[in-house]
């Protein structure tokens, strides 16, 4: 009987050490998730509130770009709140709170993935944003001959970005408009090779890449937190069963 009791004691101590390791791992991952979520929140709010960038969005009429930004702002707030829940539920070894935490991780994983996908679908080469930019630039070219504000906006875009037309200089030929001076390199005098659609899309890609990367890093952390929480719940159930069996 003494040997049996000693064996049970060793198993209980080993299980207790495993539970401690799991819960402190969950605690650390939640701290990391909170920091990544805070960085994502700051970056997305900065993109949305940046005055110069907002002007470009208004000029190009690509307000759909902000849909993914709004989704990720909301998701990052939820992650920062749920991280505290994860830390508390793990340290307190509370099974119900852990199940609630797993639910928030599943929800945040779905929302974060959708938000990143929507953002990239309006900010990358071949995405939905390119036809929007193409229509805007083409409309400005056609109106530039008789509408001075359109001509000023088109001039500003082409000078600032270093581009010509929507897809290139041939757009002016096709639309039967003279090639403007701002379409040419001031040093070589040659027309810019790339159109404004590609140049502006690359500009959006630079901004969206960091945001999507942080969102995907958070999604990975949600998976790890969810799995580790399930493992902790099972370990707590096993510990409770062993304690109950030891008493009887």
Coordinates of N, CA and C in Angstrom, one line a residue:
X1 N 0.8 -1.2 0.0 CA 0.0 0.0 0.0 C 0.9 1.3 0.0
X2 N 2.0 1.2 0.8 CA 2.9 2.3 0.8 C 3.4 2.6 -0.6
X3 N 3.8 1.5 -1.3 CA 4.3 1.7 -2.7 C 3.3 2.4 -3.6
X4 N 2.1 1.9 -3.4 CA 1.0 2.5 -4.3 C 0.8 3.9 -4.0
X5 N 0.8 4.3 -2.7 CA 0.6 5.7 -2.3 C 1.7 6.5 -2.8
X6 N 2.9 6.0 -2.7 CA 4.1 6.8 -3.2 C 4.0 7.0 -4.7
X7 N 3.6 6.0 -5.4 CA 3.4 6.1 -6.8 C 2.4 7.1 -7.2
X8 N 1.3 7.1 -6.5 CA 0.2 8.1 -6.8 C 0.7 9.5 -6.5
X9 N 1.5 9.6 -5.4 CA 2.0 10.9 -5.0 C 3.0 11.5 -6.1
X10 N 3.8 10.6 -6.6 CA 4.7 11.0 -7.7 C 4.0 11.4 -8.9
X11 N 2.9 10.7 -9.3 CA 2.1 11.0 -10.5 C 1.4 12.3 -10.3
X12 N 0.9 12.6 -9.0 CA 0.2 13.8 -8.8 C 1.2 15.0 -8.9
X13 N 2.4 14.8 -8.3 CA 3.4 15.9 -8.4 C 3.8 16.2 -9.8
X14 N 4.0 15.1 -10.6 CA 4.3 15.2 -12.0 C 3.2 16.0 -12.8
X15 N 2.0 15.6 -12.5 CA 0.8 16.2 -13.2 C 0.7 17.7 -12.8
X16 N 1.0 18.0 -11.5 CA 0.9 19.3 -11.0 C 2.0 20.2 -11.7
X17 N 3.2 19.7 -11.9 CA 4.2 20.4 -12.6 C 3.9 20.6 -14.1
X18 N 3.2 19.6 -14.7 CA 2.8 19.8 -16.1 C 1.7 20.9 -16.2
X19 N 0.8 20.9 -15.3 CA -0.3 21.9 -15.3 C 0.4 23.3 -15.1
X20 N 1.3 23.4 -14.2 CA 2.0 24.7 -14.0 C 2.7 25.2 -15.3
X21 N 3.4 24.2 -15.9 CA 4.1 24.6 -17.2 C 3.1 25.1 -18.2
X22 N 1.9 24.4 -18.4 CA 1.0 24.7 -19.4 C 0.3 26.1 -19.1
X23 N 0.0 26.3 -17.9 CA -0.7 27.6 -17.6 C 0.2 28.8 -17.7
X24 N 1.5 28.6 -17.3 CA 2.4 29.8 -17.5 C 2.8 30.0 -18.9
X25 N 2.7 28.9 -19.7 CA 2.9 29.1 -21.2 C 1.8 29.8 -21.8
X26 N 0.5 29.5 -21.4 CA -0.7 30.3 -21.8 C -0.5 31.7 -21.4
X27 N -0.1 31.9 -20.2 CA 0.1 33.3 -19.7 C 1.0 34.1 -20.6
X28 N 2.2 33.5 -20.9 CA 3.2 34.2 -21.7 C 2.7 34.5 -23.1
X29 N 2.0 33.5 -23.7 CA 1.4 33.7 -25.0 C 0.4 34.8 -25.1
X30 N -0.4 34.9 -24.0 CA -1.4 36.0 -23.9 C -0.8 37.3 -23.8
X31 N 0.4 37.4 -23.1 CA 1.1 38.7 -23.0 C 1.6 39.1 -24.4
X32 N 2.1 38.1 -25.1 CA 2.6 38.3 -26.4 C 1.5 38.7 -27.4
X33 N 0.3 38.0 -27.2 CA -0.8 38.4 -28.1 C -1.3 39.8 -27.8
X34 N -1.3 40.2 -26.5 CA -1.7 41.5 -26.2 C -0.8 42.6 -26.8
X35 N 0.5 42.3 -26.8 CA 1.4 43.3 -27.4 C 1.3 43.4 -28.9
X36 N 1.1 42.2 -29.5 CA 0.9 42.2 -31.0 C -0.5 42.9 -31.3
X37 N -1.5 42.7 -30.5 CA -2.8 43.3 -30.8 C -2.7 44.8 -30.6
X38 N -1.9 45.2 -29.6 CA -1.8 46.7 -29.4 C -1.0 47.3 -30.5
X39 N 0.0 46.6 -31.1 CA 0.7 47.1 -32.2 C -0.2 47.2 -33.5
X40 N -1.1 46.2 -33.6 CA -2.0 46.1 -34.7 C -3.0 47.3 -34.6
X41 N -3.5 47.5 -33.4 CA -4.5 48.5 -33.2 C -3.9 49.9 -33.5
X42 N -2.7 50.1 -33.0 CA -2.0 51.4 -33.3 C -1.8 51.6 -34.8
X43 N -1.3 50.6 -35.5 CA -1.0 50.7 -36.9 C -2.3 51.0 -37.7
X44 N -3.4 50.2 -37.4 CA -4.6 50.4 -38.2 C -5.3 51.7 -37.9
X45 N -5.2 52.2 -36.6 CA -5.8 53.5 -36.3 C -5.0 54.6 -37.0
X46 N -3.6 54.4 -37.0 CA -2.8 55.4 -37.7 C -3.1 55.5 -39.2
X47 N -3.3 54.3 -39.8 CA -3.6 54.3 -41.3 C -5.0 55.0 -41.5
X48 N -5.9 54.7 -40.6 CA -7.3 55.3 -40.8 C -7.3 56.8 -40.5
X49 N -6.4 57.3 -39.6 CA -6.5 58.7 -39.2 C -5.4 59.5 -39.9
X50 N -4.5 58.9 -40.7 CA -3.5 59.7 -41.4 C -4.1 60.6 -42.4
X51 N -4.0 61.9 -42.2 CA -4.7 62.9 -43.1 C -4.3 62.8 -44.6
X52 N -3.0 62.7 -44.8 CA -2.6 62.6 -46.2 C -3.1 61.4 -46.9
X53 N -3.1 60.3 -46.2 CA -3.5 59.0 -46.9 C -5.0 59.1 -47.1
X54 N -5.8 59.7 -46.1 CA -7.2 59.8 -46.3 C -7.6 60.6 -47.5
X55 N -6.8 61.6 -47.8 CA -7.0 62.4 -49.0 C -6.9 61.6 -50.3
X56 N -5.8 60.7 -50.3 CA -5.6 59.9 -51.4 C -6.8 58.9 -51.6
X57 N -7.3 58.4 -50.5 CA -8.5 57.5 -50.6 C -9.7 58.2 -51.1
X58 N -9.9 59.5 -50.7 CA -11.0 60.3 -51.2 C -10.9 60.6 -52.7
X59 N -9.7 60.9 -53.1 CA -9.4 61.3 -54.5 C -9.7 60.1 -55.4
X60 N -9.1 58.9 -55.0 CA -9.2 57.7 -55.8 C -10.5 57.0 -55.7
X61 N -11.3 57.4 -54.7 CA -12.7 56.8 -54.4 C -12.5 55.3 -54.1
X62 N -11.6 55.0 -53.2 CA -11.4 53.6 -52.8 C -11.7 53.4 -51.4
X63 N -12.8 53.9 -50.9 CA -13.2 53.8 -49.5 C -13.3 52.4 -49.0
X64 N -13.5 51.4 -50.0 CA -13.7 50.0 -49.6 C -12.4 49.5 -48.9
X65 N -11.3 50.2 -49.2 CA -10.0 49.8 -48.5 C -10.1 49.8 -47.0
X66 N -10.9 50.7 -46.5 CA -11.1 50.8 -45.0 C -11.9 49.7 -44.4
X67 N -12.6 48.9 -45.2 CA -13.4 47.9 -44.6 C -12.5 46.9 -43.7
X68 N -11.5 46.4 -44.4 CA -10.6 45.5 -43.6 C -9.9 46.2 -42.4
X69 N -9.6 47.5 -42.6 CA -9.0 48.2 -41.5 C -10.0 48.3 -40.3
X70 N -11.3 48.6 -40.6 CA -12.3 48.6 -39.5 C -12.4 47.3 -38.8
X71 N -12.4 46.2 -39.6 CA -12.6 44.9 -39.0 C -11.4 44.6 -38.1
X72 N -10.2 44.9 -38.5 CA -9.0 44.6 -37.7 C -8.9 45.5 -36.5
X73 N -9.4 46.7 -36.6 CA -9.4 47.6 -35.4 C -10.3 47.0 -34.3
X74 N -11.5 46.5 -34.7 CA -12.4 45.9 -33.7 C -11.8 44.6 -33.2
X75 N -11.2 43.8 -34.0 CA -10.6 42.5 -33.6 C -9.5 42.7 -32.6
X76 N -8.6 43.7 -32.9 CA -7.5 44.0 -32.0 C -8.0 44.4 -30.6
X77 N -9.1 45.2 -30.5 CA -9.6 45.6 -29.2 C -10.1 44.3 -28.5
X78 N -10.8 43.4 -29.2 CA -11.3 42.2 -28.5 C -10.2 41.4 -28.0
X79 N -9.1 41.3 -28.8 CA -7.9 40.4 -28.4 C -7.3 41.0 -27.2
X80 N -7.1 42.3 -27.1 CA -6.5 42.9 -25.9 C -7.4 42.6 -24.6
X81 N -8.7 42.6 -24.8 CA -9.5 42.3 -23.6 C -9.5 40.8 -23.3
X82 N -9.6 40.0 -24.3 CA -9.6 38.5 -24.1 C -8.3 38.0 -23.6
X83 N -7.2 38.7 -23.8 CA -5.9 38.3 -23.3 C -5.9 38.3 -21.8
X84 N -6.5 39.3 -21.2 CA -6.7 39.4 -19.7 C -7.5 38.2 -19.2
X85 N -8.5 37.9 -20.0 CA -9.4 36.7 -19.6 C -8.5 35.4 -19.7
X86 N -7.7 35.3 -20.7 CA -6.9 34.1 -20.8 C -5.9 34.0 -19.7
X87 N -5.2 35.1 -19.3 CA -4.3 35.1 -18.2 C -4.9 34.7 -16.9
X88 N -6.1 35.3 -16.6 CA -6.8 35.1 -15.3 C -7.3 33.6 -15.3
X89 N -7.9 33.2 -16.4 CA -8.5 31.8 -16.4 C -7.4 30.7 -16.2
X90 N -6.3 31.0 -16.8 CA -5.2 30.0 -16.7 C -4.6 30.0 -15.3
X91 N -4.3 31.1 -14.8 CA -3.7 31.2 -13.5 C -4.6 30.7 -12.4
X92 N -5.9 31.0 -12.6 CA -6.9 30.5 -11.6 C -7.3 29.1 -11.8
X93 N -6.9 28.5 -12.9 CA -7.3 27.1 -13.3 C -8.8 26.9 -13.3
X94 N -9.5 27.9 -13.9 CA -11.0 27.9 -13.9 C -11.4 27.3 -15.3
X95 N -12.0 26.1 -15.2 CA -12.4 25.4 -16.5 C -13.4 26.2 -17.3
X96 N -14.4 26.7 -16.7 CA -15.5 27.4 -17.4 C -14.9 28.7 -18.1
X97 N -14.1 29.4 -17.3 CA -13.4 30.6 -17.9 C -12.5 30.2 -19.1
X98 N -11.9 29.1 -19.0 CA -11.0 28.6 -20.1 C -11.8 28.3 -21.3
X99 N -13.0 27.7 -21.1 CA -13.9 27.4 -22.3 C -14.3 28.7 -22.9
X100 N -14.7 29.7 -22.1 CA -15.0 31.0 -22.6 C -13.9 31.6 -23.4
X101 N -12.7 31.4 -22.9 CA -11.5 32.0 -23.5 C -11.3 31.3 -24.9
X102 N -11.5 30.0 -24.9 CA -11.3 29.2 -26.2 C -12.3 29.8 -27.2
X103 N -13.5 30.1 -26.8 CA -14.5 30.6 -27.7 C -14.1 32.0 -28.3
X104 N -13.5 32.8 -27.4 CA -13.0 34.1 -27.9 C -11.9 33.9 -28.9
X105 N -11.0 32.9 -28.7 CA -9.9 32.7 -29.6 C -10.4 32.2 -31.0
X106 N -11.4 31.4 -30.9 CA -12.0 30.9 -32.2 C -12.6 32.1 -33.0
X107 N -13.4 32.9 -32.2 CA -14.0 34.1 -32.8 C -13.0 35.1 -33.4
X108 N -11.9 35.4 -32.6 CA -10.9 36.3 -33.1 C -10.1 35.7 -34.2
X109 N -9.9 34.4 -34.3 CA -9.2 33.8 -35.4 C -10.0 34.0 -36.7
X110 N -11.3 33.8 -36.6 CA -12.1 33.9 -37.8 C -12.2 35.4 -38.3
X111 N -12.4 36.3 -37.3 CA -12.5 37.7 -37.6 C -11.2 38.3 -38.2
X112 N -10.1 37.9 -37.5 CA -8.8 38.4 -37.9 C -8.4 37.9 -39.3
X113 N -8.7 36.6 -39.6 CA -8.4 36.1 -40.9 C -9.3 36.7 -42.0
X114 N -10.6 36.9 -41.7 CA -11.5 37.6 -42.6 C -11.0 39.1 -42.9
X115 N -10.7 39.7 -41.8 CA -10.2 41.1 -41.9 C -9.0 41.3 -42.8
X116 N -8.0 40.4 -42.5 CA -6.8 40.4 -43.3 C -7.1 40.1 -44.8
X117 N -8.0 39.1 -45.0 CA -8.3 38.8 -46.4 C -9.0 39.9 -47.1
X118 N -9.9 40.6 -46.4 CA -10.7 41.7 -47.0 C -9.7 42.9 -47.3
X119 N -8.8 43.1 -46.4 CA -7.8 44.2 -46.6 C -6.9 43.9 -47.8
X120 N -6.4 42.7 -47.9 CA -5.6 42.3 -49.1 C -6.3 42.3 -50.4
X121 N -7.6 42.0 -50.3 CA -8.5 42.0 -51.5 C -8.7 43.4 -52.1
X122 N -8.4 44.4 -51.3 CA -8.5 45.8 -51.8 C -7.2 46.6 -51.7
X123 N -6.1 45.8 -51.8 CA -4.8 46.6 -51.7 C -3.6 45.9 -52.4
X124 N -3.9 44.9 -53.2 CA -2.8 44.1 -53.9 C -3.0 44.1 -55.4
X125 N -1.9 43.7 -56.1 CA -1.9 43.6 -57.5 C -3.0 42.5 -57.9
X126 N -3.8 42.8 -58.8 CA -4.9 41.8 -59.2 C -6.1 41.8 -58.3
X127 N -6.1 42.7 -57.3 CA -7.2 42.7 -56.4 C -8.4 43.6 -56.9
X128 N -9.4 43.7 -56.1 CA -10.6 44.5 -56.5 C -10.3 46.0 -56.5
X129 N -9.2 46.4 -55.9 CA -9.0 47.9 -55.9 C -8.5 48.4 -57.2
X130 N -7.9 47.6 -58.0 CA -7.3 48.0 -59.3 C -8.4 48.5 -60.3
X131 N -9.5 47.8 -60.5 CA -10.5 48.4 -61.3 C -11.1 49.7 -60.8
X132 N -11.1 49.9 -59.5 CA -11.6 51.2 -59.0 C -10.6 52.3 -59.3
X133 N -9.3 52.1 -59.1 CA -8.4 53.1 -59.5 C -8.4 53.4 -61.0
X134 N -8.5 52.3 -61.7 CA -8.5 52.5 -63.2 C -9.6 53.3 -63.7
X135 N -10.8 53.1 -63.1 CA -12.0 53.9 -63.5 C -11.8 55.4 -63.1
X136 N -11.2 55.6 -61.9 CA -11.0 57.0 -61.4 C -10.0 57.7 -62.3
X137 N -8.9 57.1 -62.6 CA -7.9 57.7 -63.5 C -8.4 58.0 -64.9
X138 N -9.1 57.0 -65.4 CA -9.6 57.2 -66.8 C -10.6 58.3 -66.8
X139 N -11.5 58.4 -65.8 CA -12.5 59.4 -65.8 C -11.8 60.8 -65.7
X140 N -10.7 60.9 -64.9 CA -10.0 62.2 -64.7 C -9.3 62.6 -66.1
X141 N -8.8 61.6 -66.8 CA -8.2 61.9 -68.1 C -9.2 62.4 -69.1
X142 N -10.3 61.8 -69.1 CA -11.4 62.3 -70.0 C -11.9 63.6 -69.7
X143 N -12.0 63.9 -68.4 CA -12.5 65.2 -68.0 C -11.5 66.3 -67.9
X144 N -10.2 66.0 -68.0 CA -9.1 67.0 -67.8 C -9.1 68.0 -68.9
X145 N -9.7 67.8 -70.1 CA -9.6 68.8 -71.2 C -10.6 69.9 -71.0
X146 N -11.7 69.6 -70.2 CA -12.7 70.7 -70.0 C -13.1 70.9 -68.6
X147 N -12.4 70.3 -67.6 CA -12.7 70.5 -66.2 C -11.4 70.6 -65.5
X148 N -11.1 71.9 -65.1 CA -9.8 72.2 -64.5 C -9.5 71.5 -63.2
X149 N -10.5 71.3 -62.3 CA -10.2 70.6 -61.1 C -9.8 69.1 -61.3
X150 N -10.4 68.5 -62.3 CA -10.0 67.1 -62.7 C -8.6 67.1 -63.2
X151 N -8.2 68.1 -64.0 CA -6.9 68.2 -64.6 C -5.9 68.5 -63.5
X152 N -6.2 69.3 -62.5 CA -5.3 69.5 -61.3 C -5.1 68.3 -60.5
X153 N -6.2 67.5 -60.3 CA -6.0 66.3 -59.5 C -5.2 65.3 -60.2
X154 N -5.4 65.1 -61.5 CA -4.6 64.2 -62.3 C -3.2 64.6 -62.4
X155 N -2.9 65.9 -62.5 CA -1.5 66.3 -62.5 C -0.8 66.0 -61.2
X156 N -1.5 66.3 -60.1 CA -1.0 66.0 -58.7 C -0.7 64.5 -58.5
X157 N -1.6 63.6 -59.0 CA -1.4 62.2 -58.9 C -0.1 61.8 -59.6
X158 N 0.0 62.2 -60.9 CA 1.0 61.7 -61.8 C 2.4 62.3 -61.3
X159 N 2.4 63.5 -60.9 CA 3.7 64.1 -60.4 C 4.1 63.5 -59.1
X160 N 3.2 63.3 -58.2 CA 3.5 62.8 -56.8 C 4.0 61.3 -56.9
X161 N 3.3 60.5 -57.7 CA 3.6 59.1 -57.8 C 4.7 58.7 -58.8
X162 N 4.8 59.6 -59.8 CA 5.7 59.3 -60.9 C 5.1 58.2 -61.8
X163 N 3.9 58.5 -62.3 CA 3.2 57.5 -63.2 C 2.6 58.2 -64.3
X164 N 2.0 57.5 -65.3 CA 1.4 58.1 -66.4 C 0.2 57.3 -66.9
X165 N -1.0 58.0 -66.9 CA -2.2 57.3 -67.2 C -2.6 56.3 -66.3
X166 N -3.6 55.5 -66.6 CA -4.1 54.4 -65.8 C -3.2 53.2 -65.9
X167 N -3.0 52.7 -67.1 CA -2.1 51.5 -67.4 C -0.8 51.9 -68.0
X168 N -0.6 53.2 -68.4 CA 0.6 53.7 -69.1 C 0.3 54.8 -70.0
X169 N 1.3 55.3 -70.7 CA 1.2 56.5 -71.6 C 0.2 56.2 -72.8
X170 N 0.0 54.9 -73.1 CA -0.9 54.6 -74.3 C -2.3 54.9 -74.0
X171 N -2.7 55.1 -72.7 CA -4.0 55.5 -72.3 C -4.4 56.8 -73.0
X172 N -3.4 57.8 -73.0 CA -3.7 59.1 -73.6 C -3.9 58.9 -75.1
X173 N -3.2 58.0 -75.8 CA -3.3 57.8 -77.2 C -4.7 57.2 -77.5
X174 N -5.1 56.2 -76.7 CA -6.4 55.5 -76.9 C -7.5 56.5 -76.6
X175 N -7.4 57.4 -75.6 CA -8.5 58.3 -75.3 C -8.4 59.6 -76.1
X176 N -7.3 59.7 -77.0 CA -7.1 60.8 -77.9 C -6.9 62.1 -77.1
X177 N -6.0 62.1 -76.2 CA -5.7 63.2 -75.4 C -4.2 63.4 -75.5
X178 N -3.7 64.7 -75.5 CA -2.2 64.9 -75.6 C -1.5 64.4 -74.3
X179 N -0.3 63.9 -74.4 CA 0.4 63.5 -73.3 C 0.9 64.7 -72.5
X180 N 0.5 64.8 -71.2 CA 0.8 66.0 -70.4 C 2.3 66.0 -70.0
X181 N 2.8 67.1 -69.6 CA 4.2 67.3 -69.3 C 4.6 66.5 -68.0
X182 N 3.6 66.4 -67.1 CA 3.9 65.7 -65.8 C 4.0 64.2 -66.0
X183 N 3.7 63.7 -67.2 CA 3.8 62.3 -67.5 C 5.3 61.9 -67.9
X184 N 6.1 62.9 -68.0 CA 7.5 62.7 -68.4 C 8.5 62.9 -67.2
X185 N 9.5 62.1 -67.3 CA 10.6 62.2 -66.3 C 11.3 63.6 -66.5
X186 N 11.5 64.3 -65.5 CA 12.1 65.7 -65.6 C 13.6 65.6 -66.0
X187 N 14.2 64.5 -65.8 CA 15.6 64.3 -66.1 C 15.8 63.8 -67.5
X188 N 15.2 62.7 -67.8 CA 15.4 62.1 -69.2 C 14.4 62.6 -70.2
X189 N 13.3 63.1 -69.8 CA 12.2 63.6 -70.7 C 11.4 62.4 -71.3
X190 N 11.7 61.2 -70.9 CA 10.9 60.1 -71.3 C 9.6 59.9 -70.5
X191 N 8.6 59.4 -71.1 CA 7.3 59.2 -70.4 C 7.5 58.0 -69.4
X192 N 6.8 58.2 -68.2 CA 6.9 57.1 -67.2 C 6.3 55.8 -67.8
X193 N 7.0 54.7 -67.5 CA 6.6 53.4 -68.1 C 5.4 52.9 -67.4
X194 N 5.4 52.9 -66.1 CA 4.2 52.3 -65.3 C 3.0 53.3 -65.2
X195 N 1.8 52.7 -65.3 CA 0.6 53.4 -65.1 C 0.4 53.7 -63.6
X196 N -0.6 54.6 -63.4 CA -0.9 54.9 -62.0 C -1.6 53.8 -61.2
X197 N -2.3 52.9 -61.9 CA -2.9 51.8 -61.3 C -1.9 50.9 -60.5
X198 N -0.9 50.5 -61.2 CA 0.1 49.7 -60.6 C 0.9 50.4 -59.5
X199 N 1.3 51.6 -59.8 CA 2.1 52.4 -58.8 C 1.3 52.6 -57.5
X200 N 0.0 53.0 -57.6 CA -0.8 53.2 -56.5 C -1.1 51.9 -55.7
X201 N -1.2 50.8 -56.4 CA -1.5 49.5 -55.8 C -0.3 49.1 -55.0
X202 N 0.9 49.3 -55.6 CA 2.2 49.0 -54.8 C 2.3 49.8 -53.6
X203 N 1.8 51.1 -53.7 CA 1.8 52.0 -52.5 C 0.9 51.4 -51.4
X204 N -0.3 50.9 -51.8 CA -1.2 50.3 -50.8 C -0.7 49.0 -50.2
X205 N 0.0 48.3 -51.1 CA 0.6 47.0 -50.6 C 1.6 47.2 -49.5
X206 N 2.4 48.2 -49.6 CA 3.4 48.5 -48.6 C 2.7 48.8 -47.2
X207 N 1.6 49.5 -47.2 CA 0.9 49.7 -46.0 C 0.2 48.5 -45.5
X208 N -0.5 47.8 -46.4 CA -1.3 46.6 -46.0 C -0.4 45.4 -45.5
X209 N 0.8 45.3 -46.1 CA 1.6 44.1 -45.8 C 1.9 44.0 -44.3
X210 N 2.2 45.1 -43.7 CA 2.5 45.0 -42.2 C 1.3 44.7 -41.4
X211 N 0.2 45.3 -41.8 CA -1.1 45.0 -41.1 C -1.5 43.5 -41.2
X212 N -1.5 43.0 -42.4 CA -1.9 41.6 -42.7 C -0.9 40.7 -41.9
X213 N 0.4 41.0 -41.9 CA 1.4 40.2 -41.2 C 1.1 40.1 -39.7
X214 N 0.8 41.2 -39.1 CA 0.4 41.2 -37.7 C -0.8 40.4 -37.4
X215 N -1.8 40.6 -38.3 CA -3.1 39.8 -38.2 C -2.9 38.3 -38.3
X216 N -2.0 37.9 -39.2 CA -1.7 36.5 -39.3 C -0.9 35.9 -38.1
X217 N 0.0 36.8 -37.6 CA 0.7 36.4 -36.4 C -0.3 36.2 -35.2
X218 N -1.2 37.1 -35.1 CA -2.2 36.9 -34.0 C -3.1 35.7 -34.3
X219 N -3.4 35.4 -35.5 CA -4.2 34.2 -35.8 C -3.5 32.9 -35.3
X220 N -2.2 32.9 -35.6 CA -1.4 31.7 -35.1 C -1.4 31.6 -33.6
X221 N -1.3 32.8 -32.9 CA -1.3 32.8 -31.5 C -2.7 32.3 -30.9
X222 N -3.8 32.7 -31.7 CA -5.1 32.2 -31.3 C -5.2 30.7 -31.3
X223 N -4.6 30.1 -32.3 CA -4.6 28.6 -32.4 C -3.8 28.0 -31.3
X224 N -2.7 28.5 -31.0 CA -1.8 28.0 -29.9 C -2.5 28.2 -28.6
X225 N -3.1 29.3 -28.3 CA -3.8 29.6 -27.1 C -5.0 28.6 -26.9
X226 N -5.7 28.4 -28.0 CA -6.9 27.5 -27.9 C -6.5 26.1 -27.6
X227 N -5.5 25.6 -28.3 CA -5.0 24.2 -28.1 C -4.5 24.1 -26.7
X228 N -3.6 25.0 -26.3 CA -3.0 24.9 -24.9 C -4.1 25.0 -23.8
X229 N -5.2 25.8 -24.1 CA -6.2 25.8 -23.1 C -7.0 24.5 -23.0
X230 N -7.2 23.9 -24.1 CA -7.9 22.6 -24.1 C -7.0 21.5 -23.4
X231 N -5.7 21.6 -23.6 CA -4.8 20.7 -22.9 C -4.9 20.9 -21.4
X232 N -4.9 22.2 -21.0 CA -5.0 22.5 -19.6 C -6.3 22.0 -19.0
X233 N -7.4 22.2 -19.7 CA -8.7 21.7 -19.2 C -8.6 20.2 -19.0
X234 N -8.1 19.5 -19.9 CA -8.0 18.0 -19.8 C -7.1 17.6 -18.6
X235 N -6.0 18.4 -18.4 CA -5.1 18.1 -17.3 C -5.8 18.4 -16.0
X236 N -6.5 19.4 -15.9 CA -7.3 19.8 -14.7 C -8.3 18.7 -14.3
X237 N -9.0 18.2 -15.4 CA -9.9 17.1 -15.2 C -9.2 15.8 -14.7
X238 N -8.1 15.6 -15.2 CA -7.3 14.4 -14.8 C -6.9 14.5 -13.4
X239 N -6.4 15.7 -13.0 CA -6.0 16.0 -11.6 C -7.1 15.8 -10.7
X240 N -8.3 16.3 -11.0 CA -9.5 16.2 -10.2 C -9.9 14.8 -10.0
X241 N -9.8 14.0 -11.1 CA -10.1 12.5 -11.0 C -9.1 11.8 -10.1
X242 N -7.9 12.1 -10.2 CA -6.9 11.4 -9.4 C -7.0 11.8 -7.9
X243 N -7.4 13.0 -7.6 CA -7.6 13.4 -6.3 C -8.8 12.7 -5.7
X244 N -9.9 12.6 -6.5 CA -11.1 12.0 -6.1 C -10.8 10.5 -5.8
X245 N -10.0 9.8 -6.7 CA -9.7 8.4 -6.6 C -8.8 8.2 -5.4
X246 N -7.9 9.1 -5.1 CA -7.0 9.0 -4.0 C -7.7 9.0 -2.6
X247 N -8.8 9.9 -2.6 CA -9.5 10.0 -1.4 C -10.4 8.8 -1.1
X248 N -10.7 8.1 -2.2 CA -11.6 6.9 -2.0 C -10.7 5.6 -2.1

